[in-house]
Amino acid sequence: MNKAIKIILKGTFMKLIKSRKPRNLMNIYRLYLKSFPKNERKPFPFILLKQWRGTTEVLSIKNSKGEFLGLAITALQNNLALIAYFAVSSEKRGTGIGSKALQLIRERYSDKKIFLEIENTETESENKEERKKRKNFYLKNGMLEMPFIINFFGTEMEVLTYNSPVTFEEYHSIYKKEFGKIISRKVSFVKNKNLGENSNA
């Protein structure tokens, strides 16, 4: 698989680059700290160790000038690809970069079931509207919601997927194999949800 996948949409050239250079990793690390709450973050050296072992990819999103636009960190196992972290630089949000980056990710892992977690949009919270906006962004970009809720380190999450449905067992298997018992025990099934006609599982 090529280390860089490129795309040109509406005149904007973008690419995903597997990052190993210190400068690229520092850009990713800063955005990682800024974009994700402490309870959702894993130790960054642990993520880099997993990349060295070949089961995780730490990806930079860049334009034709080499400008850093965002990050994607994925965990891989057989036919599964978990988008563990995905973020666009704050000054670049609302410009369509996120949608284009998702298309790049979808092409990069076209042979796998691609999925990610978002905070439960039905739970009362101070950022409920932000959660709904995030969910609508992913649905607009072709993702489907799975009919179950999980507990991720004490936070209820929904699971969205590309390509084909994933079961909770498939979803959880990547945590057990990739992150070990200590972390996987903090990820658990909560309940099924009724999606009605929208259910694809």
Coordinates of N, CA and C in Angstrom, one line a residue:
M1 N 0.8 -1.2 0.0 CA 0.0 0.0 0.0 C 0.9 1.2 0.0
N2 N 0.6 2.2 -0.8 CA 1.4 3.4 -0.9 C 1.3 4.2 0.5
K3 N 2.4 4.8 0.8 CA 2.4 5.6 2.1 C 1.5 6.9 1.9
A4 N 1.4 7.4 0.7 CA 0.6 8.6 0.5 C -0.5 8.3 -0.5
I5 N -1.7 8.7 -0.2 CA -2.8 8.7 -1.1 C -3.2 10.1 -1.4
K6 N -3.4 10.4 -2.6 CA -3.7 11.8 -3.0 C -5.1 12.0 -3.6
I7 N -5.6 13.2 -3.5 CA -6.9 13.4 -4.1 C -7.0 14.9 -4.5
I8 N -7.7 15.1 -5.6 CA -7.9 16.5 -6.0 C -9.4 16.7 -6.1
L9 N -10.0 17.6 -5.3 CA -11.4 17.8 -5.3 C -11.6 19.3 -5.3
K10 N -12.4 19.8 -6.3 CA -12.7 21.2 -6.4 C -11.4 22.1 -6.4
G11 N -10.4 21.6 -7.0 CA -9.2 22.3 -7.2 C -8.2 22.3 -6.0
T12 N -8.6 21.5 -4.9 CA -7.8 21.4 -3.7 C -7.0 20.1 -3.7
F13 N -5.7 20.1 -3.7 CA -4.9 18.9 -3.7 C -4.6 18.5 -2.3
M14 N -4.9 17.3 -1.9 CA -4.6 16.8 -0.6 C -4.1 15.4 -0.6
K15 N -3.4 15.1 0.5 CA -2.8 13.7 0.6 C -2.7 13.3 2.1
L16 N -2.7 12.0 2.2 CA -2.5 11.4 3.6 C -1.0 10.9 3.6
I17 N -0.3 11.2 4.6 CA 1.1 10.7 4.7 C 1.3 10.0 6.0
K18 N 1.8 8.8 5.9 CA 2.2 8.1 7.2 C 3.4 8.8 7.8
S19 N 3.2 9.3 9.0 CA 4.2 10.2 9.6 C 5.2 9.4 10.5
R20 N 6.4 9.7 10.3 CA 7.5 9.2 11.1 C 8.5 10.3 11.5
K21 N 8.6 11.3 10.7 CA 9.5 12.4 11.0 C 9.1 13.2 12.2
P22 N 10.1 13.6 13.1 CA 9.7 14.3 14.3 C 8.9 15.6 14.1
R23 N 9.1 16.3 13.0 CA 8.4 17.5 12.8 C 6.9 17.2 12.5
N24 N 6.6 16.2 11.7 CA 5.3 15.8 11.4 C 4.6 15.3 12.6
L25 N 5.3 14.5 13.4 CA 4.7 13.9 14.6 C 4.4 15.0 15.7
M26 N 5.2 16.0 15.7 CA 5.0 17.1 16.7 C 3.7 17.8 16.3
N27 N 3.5 18.1 15.0 CA 2.3 18.7 14.6 C 1.1 17.9 15.0
I28 N 1.2 16.6 14.7 CA 0.1 15.7 15.1 C -0.1 15.7 16.6
Y29 N 0.9 15.6 17.3 CA 0.8 15.5 18.8 C 0.1 16.8 19.4
R30 N 0.5 18.0 18.9 CA -0.1 19.2 19.4 C -1.6 19.2 19.1
L31 N -2.0 18.8 17.9 CA -3.4 18.8 17.5 C -4.1 17.7 18.3
Y32 N -3.5 16.6 18.5 CA -4.0 15.5 19.3 C -4.4 16.0 20.7
L33 N -3.5 16.7 21.4 CA -3.7 17.2 22.7 C -4.8 18.3 22.7
K34 N -4.9 19.1 21.7 CA -5.9 20.2 21.6 C -7.3 19.7 21.3
S35 N -7.4 18.6 20.5 CA -8.7 18.1 20.0 C -9.4 17.1 20.8
F36 N -8.7 16.4 21.7 CA -9.3 15.3 22.4 C -9.2 15.4 23.9
P37 N -10.3 15.2 24.6 CA -10.2 15.3 26.1 C -9.2 14.2 26.7
K38 N -8.7 14.5 27.8 CA -7.7 13.6 28.4 C -8.2 12.2 28.6
N39 N -9.5 12.0 29.0 CA -10.1 10.7 29.2 C -10.2 9.9 27.9
E40 N -10.1 10.5 26.7 CA -10.2 9.8 25.5 C -8.8 9.5 24.8
R41 N -7.8 10.2 25.4 CA -6.4 10.0 24.8 C -5.7 8.8 25.3
K42 N -4.9 8.2 24.5 CA -4.0 7.2 24.9 C -2.6 7.8 24.9
P43 N -1.7 7.2 25.7 CA -0.3 7.8 25.7 C 0.3 7.8 24.3
F44 N 0.8 8.9 23.9 CA 1.3 9.1 22.5 C 2.4 8.1 22.2
P45 N 3.4 7.9 23.1 CA 4.4 6.9 22.8 C 3.9 5.5 22.6
F46 N 2.8 5.2 23.3 CA 2.1 3.9 23.0 C 1.6 3.8 21.6
I47 N 1.0 4.9 21.1 CA 0.5 4.9 19.7 C 1.7 4.8 18.8
L48 N 2.8 5.4 19.0 CA 3.9 5.3 18.1 C 4.5 3.9 18.1
L49 N 4.5 3.3 19.3 CA 5.0 1.9 19.4 C 4.1 1.0 18.5
K50 N 2.8 1.2 18.6 CA 1.9 0.4 17.7 C 2.1 0.6 16.3
Q51 N 2.5 1.9 15.9 CA 2.8 2.2 14.5 C 4.1 1.4 14.1
W52 N 5.1 1.4 15.0 CA 6.3 0.7 14.7 C 6.1 -0.8 14.5
R53 N 5.1 -1.3 15.2 CA 4.8 -2.7 15.1 C 3.9 -3.0 13.9
G54 N 3.4 -2.0 13.2 CA 2.6 -2.2 12.0 C 1.1 -2.3 12.2
T55 N 0.6 -2.1 13.4 CA -0.8 -2.3 13.6 C -1.6 -1.0 13.8
T56 N -0.9 0.1 13.7 CA -1.5 1.5 13.8 C -0.8 2.3 12.7
E57 N -1.6 3.3 12.2 CA -1.0 4.3 11.3 C -1.3 5.7 11.8
V58 N -0.3 6.5 11.9 CA -0.4 7.9 12.3 C -0.2 8.7 11.1
L59 N -1.3 9.3 10.6 CA -1.3 10.0 9.3 C -1.5 11.5 9.4
S60 N -0.7 12.2 8.6 CA -0.8 13.6 8.4 C -1.7 13.9 7.2
I61 N -2.6 14.9 7.4 CA -3.3 15.4 6.2 C -2.6 16.7 5.8
K62 N -2.2 16.7 4.5 CA -1.5 17.8 4.0 C -2.0 18.3 2.6
N63 N -1.7 19.6 2.3 CA -2.0 20.1 1.0 C -0.8 20.0 0.1
S64 N -0.9 20.6 -1.1 CA 0.1 20.5 -2.1 C 1.4 21.3 -1.7
K65 N 1.2 22.2 -0.8 CA 2.4 23.0 -0.3 C 3.1 22.3 0.9
G66 N 2.5 21.2 1.3 CA 3.1 20.5 2.5 C 2.5 21.1 3.8
E67 N 1.5 21.9 3.7 CA 1.0 22.5 4.9 C 0.2 21.5 5.7
F68 N 0.4 21.4 7.0 CA -0.3 20.5 7.9 C -1.8 20.9 8.1
L69 N -2.7 20.0 7.7 CA -4.1 20.3 7.8 C -4.9 19.6 8.9
G70 N -4.4 18.4 9.3 CA -5.1 17.6 10.2 C -4.4 16.3 10.5
L71 N -5.1 15.4 11.2 CA -4.5 14.1 11.6 C -5.6 13.0 11.5
A72 N -5.1 11.8 11.3 CA -5.9 10.6 11.4 C -5.0 9.5 12.0
I73 N -5.5 8.9 13.0 CA -4.8 7.8 13.7 C -5.7 6.6 13.6
T74 N -5.2 5.5 12.9 CA -6.1 4.3 12.7 C -5.4 3.1 13.3
A75 N -6.3 2.2 13.8 CA -5.9 0.9 14.4 C -6.4 -0.1 13.4
L76 N -5.5 -1.1 13.0 CA -5.8 -2.0 11.9 C -5.7 -3.4 12.5
Q77 N -6.7 -4.3 12.0 CA -6.7 -5.7 12.4 C -7.4 -6.4 11.3
N78 N -6.7 -7.3 10.6 CA -7.3 -8.1 9.5 C -8.2 -7.2 8.6
N79 N -9.5 -7.4 8.6 CA -10.4 -6.7 7.7 C -11.0 -5.5 8.4
L80 N -10.5 -5.0 9.5 CA -11.1 -3.9 10.3 C -10.1 -2.8 10.3
A81 N -10.7 -1.6 10.3 CA -9.9 -0.3 10.4 C -10.7 0.6 11.3
L82 N -10.2 0.9 12.5 CA -10.8 1.8 13.4 C -10.1 3.2 13.3
I83 N -11.0 4.2 13.0 CA -10.5 5.6 13.0 C -10.5 6.0 14.4
A84 N -9.4 5.8 15.1 CA -9.3 6.1 16.5 C -9.4 7.5 16.8
Y85 N -8.7 8.3 16.0 CA -8.7 9.8 16.2 C -8.7 10.4 14.8
F86 N -9.5 11.5 14.6 CA -9.6 12.2 13.4 C -9.8 13.7 13.7
A87 N -9.0 14.6 13.3 CA -9.2 16.0 13.6 C -8.6 16.9 12.5
V88 N -9.2 18.0 12.2 CA -8.7 19.0 11.3 C -8.3 20.2 12.1
S89 N -7.2 20.9 11.7 CA -6.7 22.0 12.4 C -7.9 23.1 12.5
S90 N -8.0 23.7 13.7 CA -9.1 24.6 14.0 C -9.3 25.7 12.9
E91 N -8.2 26.2 12.4 CA -8.3 27.3 11.5 C -8.6 26.8 10.1
K92 N -8.7 25.5 9.9 CA -9.0 25.0 8.6 C -10.4 24.3 8.5
R93 N -11.1 24.3 9.7 CA -12.4 23.7 9.7 C -13.4 24.5 9.0
G94 N -14.4 23.9 8.4 CA -15.5 24.5 7.7 C -15.1 24.8 6.2
T95 N -14.0 24.3 5.8 CA -13.5 24.5 4.4 C -13.7 23.3 3.5
G96 N -14.3 22.2 4.0 CA -14.4 21.0 3.2 C -13.3 20.0 3.4
I97 N -12.2 20.4 4.1 CA -11.1 19.5 4.3 C -11.4 18.2 4.9
G98 N -12.3 18.3 6.0 CA -12.7 17.1 6.7 C -13.3 16.0 5.8
S99 N -14.2 16.5 4.9 CA -14.9 15.6 4.0 C -13.9 15.0 3.0
K100 N -13.0 15.8 2.5 CA -12.0 15.3 1.6 C -11.1 14.3 2.2
A101 N -10.7 14.6 3.5 CA -9.8 13.7 4.2 C -10.5 12.3 4.5
L102 N -11.8 12.4 4.8 CA -12.5 11.1 5.0 C -12.6 10.3 3.7
Q103 N -12.7 10.9 2.6 CA -12.6 10.2 1.3 C -11.3 9.5 1.1
L104 N -10.2 10.3 1.4 CA -8.9 9.7 1.4 C -8.8 8.4 2.3
I105 N -9.3 8.6 3.5 CA -9.2 7.4 4.4 C -10.0 6.3 3.9
R106 N -11.2 6.5 3.3 CA -12.0 5.5 2.7 C -11.3 4.8 1.6
E107 N -10.6 5.5 0.8 CA -9.8 4.9 -0.3 C -8.6 4.1 0.2
R108 N -8.0 4.6 1.2 CA -6.8 3.9 1.8 C -7.2 2.6 2.3
Y109 N -8.3 2.5 2.9 CA -8.7 1.2 3.6 C -10.0 0.6 2.9
S110 N -10.0 0.7 1.6 CA -11.1 0.3 0.8 C -11.4 -1.2 1.0
D111 N -10.4 -2.0 1.4 CA -10.6 -3.4 1.6 C -11.0 -3.8 3.0
K112 N -11.3 -2.8 3.8 CA -11.6 -3.1 5.2 C -12.9 -2.5 5.6
K113 N -13.5 -3.0 6.7 CA -14.6 -2.3 7.4 C -14.1 -1.1 8.2
I114 N -14.5 0.0 7.9 CA -14.0 1.3 8.5 C -15.0 1.8 9.5
F115 N -14.6 2.1 10.7 CA -15.6 2.5 11.7 C -14.9 3.5 12.7
L116 N -15.7 4.2 13.4 CA -15.3 5.2 14.4 C -16.3 5.4 15.5
E117 N -15.9 6.0 16.6 CA -16.9 6.3 17.7 C -17.1 7.8 17.7
I118 N -18.4 8.2 18.1 CA -18.7 9.6 18.5 C -19.5 9.6 19.8
E119 N -19.4 10.7 20.5 CA -20.2 10.8 21.7 C -21.7 10.6 21.5
N120 N -22.4 9.9 22.3 CA -23.8 9.7 22.2 C -24.6 11.0 22.1
T121 N -25.3 11.1 21.0 CA -26.1 12.3 20.7 C -27.4 12.4 21.5
E122 N -27.8 11.3 22.1 CA -29.0 11.2 22.9 C -28.8 11.5 24.4
T123 N -27.6 11.6 24.8 CA -27.3 11.8 26.2 C -27.3 13.3 26.5
E124 N -27.9 13.8 27.6 CA -27.9 15.2 27.9 C -26.5 15.6 28.3
S125 N -26.1 16.7 27.6 CA -24.7 17.2 27.9 C -24.6 18.7 27.5
E126 N -23.6 19.3 27.9 CA -23.4 20.7 27.6 C -23.1 20.9 26.1
N127 N -22.6 19.9 25.5 CA -22.2 20.1 24.1 C -23.1 19.2 23.2
K128 N -24.3 19.1 23.5 CA -25.2 18.2 22.8 C -25.3 18.6 21.3
E129 N -25.5 19.9 21.1 CA -25.6 20.4 19.7 C -24.3 20.1 18.9
E130 N -23.2 20.3 19.6 CA -21.9 20.0 18.9 C -21.8 18.5 18.5
R131 N -22.3 17.7 19.4 CA -22.3 16.2 19.2 C -23.2 15.9 17.9
K132 N -24.4 16.5 17.9 CA -25.3 16.3 16.8 C -24.7 16.8 15.5
K133 N -24.0 17.9 15.5 CA -23.4 18.5 14.3 C -22.3 17.5 13.8
R134 N -21.5 17.0 14.8 CA -20.4 16.0 14.4 C -21.0 14.8 13.7
K135 N -22.1 14.3 14.3 CA -22.7 13.1 13.8 C -23.3 13.3 12.4
N136 N -23.9 14.5 12.2 CA -24.5 14.8 10.9 C -23.4 14.9 9.9
F137 N -22.2 15.4 10.3 CA -21.1 15.5 9.4 C -20.7 14.1 8.8
Y138 N -20.6 13.2 9.7 CA -20.2 11.8 9.3 C -21.3 11.1 8.5
L139 N -22.6 11.3 8.9 CA -23.7 10.7 8.1 C -23.7 11.3 6.7
K140 N -23.5 12.7 6.6 CA -23.5 13.3 5.3 C -22.4 12.8 4.4
N141 N -21.3 12.3 5.0 CA -20.2 11.8 4.3 C -20.3 10.3 4.1
G142 N -21.5 9.7 4.2 CA -21.7 8.3 3.8 C -21.6 7.3 4.9
M143 N -21.4 7.7 6.1 CA -21.3 6.7 7.2 C -22.7 6.3 7.7
L144 N -22.8 5.2 8.3 CA -24.0 4.6 8.9 C -23.9 4.4 10.3
E145 N -24.9 4.6 11.1 CA -24.9 4.4 12.5 C -25.2 2.9 12.8
M146 N -24.5 2.3 13.8 CA -24.7 0.9 14.2 C -25.7 0.9 15.3
P147 N -26.5 -0.2 15.5 CA -27.6 -0.2 16.4 C -27.2 -0.6 17.9
F148 N -26.1 0.0 18.3 CA -25.7 -0.3 19.7 C -24.9 0.9 20.3
I149 N -25.0 1.1 21.6 CA -24.2 2.1 22.3 C -23.1 1.4 23.1
I150 N -22.0 2.0 23.2 CA -20.9 1.5 24.0 C -20.4 2.5 25.0
N151 N -19.8 1.9 26.0 CA -19.2 2.8 27.1 C -17.7 2.8 26.8
F152 N -17.2 4.0 26.5 CA -15.7 4.2 26.2 C -15.1 5.0 27.3
F153 N -14.4 4.3 28.2 CA -13.7 5.0 29.3 C -14.7 5.9 30.1
G154 N -15.9 5.4 30.3 CA -16.9 6.1 31.1 C -17.8 7.1 30.3
T155 N -17.6 7.2 29.0 CA -18.5 8.0 28.2 C -19.2 7.2 27.2
E156 N -20.6 7.4 27.1 CA -21.4 6.7 26.1 C -21.1 7.1 24.7
M157 N -20.9 6.2 23.8 CA -20.5 6.5 22.5 C -21.4 5.7 21.5
E158 N -21.5 6.3 20.3 CA -22.2 5.6 19.2 C -21.1 5.1 18.2
V159 N -21.3 4.1 17.4 CA -20.4 3.6 16.4 C -20.9 3.9 15.0
L160 N -20.1 4.5 14.2 CA -20.5 4.7 12.8 C -19.5 3.9 11.9
T161 N -20.0 3.5 10.7 CA -19.2 2.7 9.9 C -19.4 3.0 8.4
Y162 N -18.3 2.7 7.6 CA -18.4 2.7 6.2 C -18.5 1.3 5.7
N163 N -18.8 1.1 4.4 CA -18.7 -0.1 3.7 C -19.7 -1.2 4.1
S164 N -19.6 -1.6 5.4 CA -20.6 -2.6 5.8 C -20.7 -2.6 7.3
P165 N -21.8 -3.1 7.9 CA -22.0 -3.1 9.3 C -20.9 -3.8 10.1
V166 N -20.7 -3.4 11.3 CA -19.8 -4.1 12.3 C -20.7 -4.5 13.5
T167 N -20.4 -5.6 14.1 CA -21.1 -6.0 15.3 C -20.2 -5.5 16.5
F168 N -20.8 -5.5 17.7 CA -20.1 -5.1 18.8 C -18.9 -6.0 19.0
E169 N -19.0 -7.3 18.8 CA -17.9 -8.2 18.9 C -16.7 -7.9 18.0
E170 N -17.0 -7.5 16.8 CA -16.0 -7.1 15.8 C -15.3 -5.8 16.3
Y171 N -16.2 -4.9 16.7 CA -15.7 -3.6 17.2 C -14.8 -3.8 18.4
H172 N -15.2 -4.6 19.3 CA -14.4 -4.8 20.6 C -13.2 -5.6 20.3
S173 N -13.2 -6.5 19.3 CA -12.0 -7.3 19.1 C -10.8 -6.5 18.8
I174 N -10.9 -5.4 18.1 CA -9.8 -4.6 17.7 C -9.1 -3.9 19.0
Y175 N -10.0 -3.7 20.0 CA -9.4 -3.1 21.3 C -8.7 -4.2 22.0
K176 N -9.3 -5.4 22.0 CA -8.6 -6.5 22.8 C -7.3 -6.9 22.2
K177 N -7.2 -6.9 20.8 CA -6.0 -7.3 20.2 C -5.0 -6.2 20.1
E178 N -5.4 -5.0 19.8 CA -4.5 -3.9 19.5 C -4.1 -3.2 20.8
F179 N -5.0 -3.1 21.8 CA -4.7 -2.2 23.0 C -4.6 -3.0 24.3
G180 N -4.9 -4.3 24.2 CA -4.7 -5.2 25.4 C -5.8 -5.1 26.4
K181 N -5.7 -5.9 27.5 CA -6.8 -6.1 28.4 C -7.1 -4.9 29.2
I182 N -6.1 -4.1 29.6 CA -6.3 -3.0 30.5 C -7.2 -2.0 29.8
I183 N -6.9 -1.7 28.6 CA -7.8 -0.7 27.8 C -9.1 -1.3 27.4
S184 N -9.0 -2.5 26.9 CA -10.3 -3.1 26.3 C -11.3 -3.3 27.4
R185 N -10.9 -3.5 28.6 CA -11.9 -3.7 29.7 C -12.7 -2.4 30.0
K186 N -12.1 -1.3 29.5 CA -12.8 0.0 29.7 C -13.7 0.4 28.6
V187 N -13.8 -0.6 27.7 CA -14.7 -0.4 26.5 C -15.7 -1.5 26.6
S188 N -17.0 -1.2 26.7 CA -18.0 -2.2 27.0 C -19.3 -1.9 26.3
F189 N -20.1 -2.9 26.1 CA -21.5 -2.8 25.5 C -22.4 -2.2 26.5
V190 N -23.3 -1.2 26.1 CA -24.2 -0.6 27.0 C -25.6 -1.1 26.7
K191 N -26.1 -0.9 25.4 CA -27.4 -1.3 25.1 C -27.6 -1.2 23.5
N192 N -28.6 -1.9 23.1 CA -29.0 -1.7 21.7 C -29.9 -0.5 21.5
K193 N -29.9 0.1 20.3 CA -30.8 1.2 20.1 C -31.7 0.8 18.8
N194 N -32.9 1.3 18.8 CA -33.8 1.1 17.7 C -33.6 2.1 16.6
L195 N -33.1 1.7 15.5 CA -32.9 2.6 14.4 C -34.0 2.5 13.4
G196 N -35.0 1.6 13.6 CA -36.1 1.5 12.7 C -35.7 1.2 11.3
E197 N -36.2 1.9 10.3 CA -35.8 1.7 8.9 C -34.4 2.0 8.6
N198 N -33.7 2.8 9.4 CA -32.4 3.2 9.1 C -31.3 2.2 9.5
S199 N -31.8 1.1 10.2 CA -30.8 0.1 10.6 C -30.3 -0.7 9.5
N200 N -29.0 -0.9 9.4 CA -28.3 -1.6 8.4 C -27.6 -2.8 9.0
A201 N -27.8 -3.0 10.2 CA -27.0 -4.2 10.9 C -27.9 -5.4 10.9

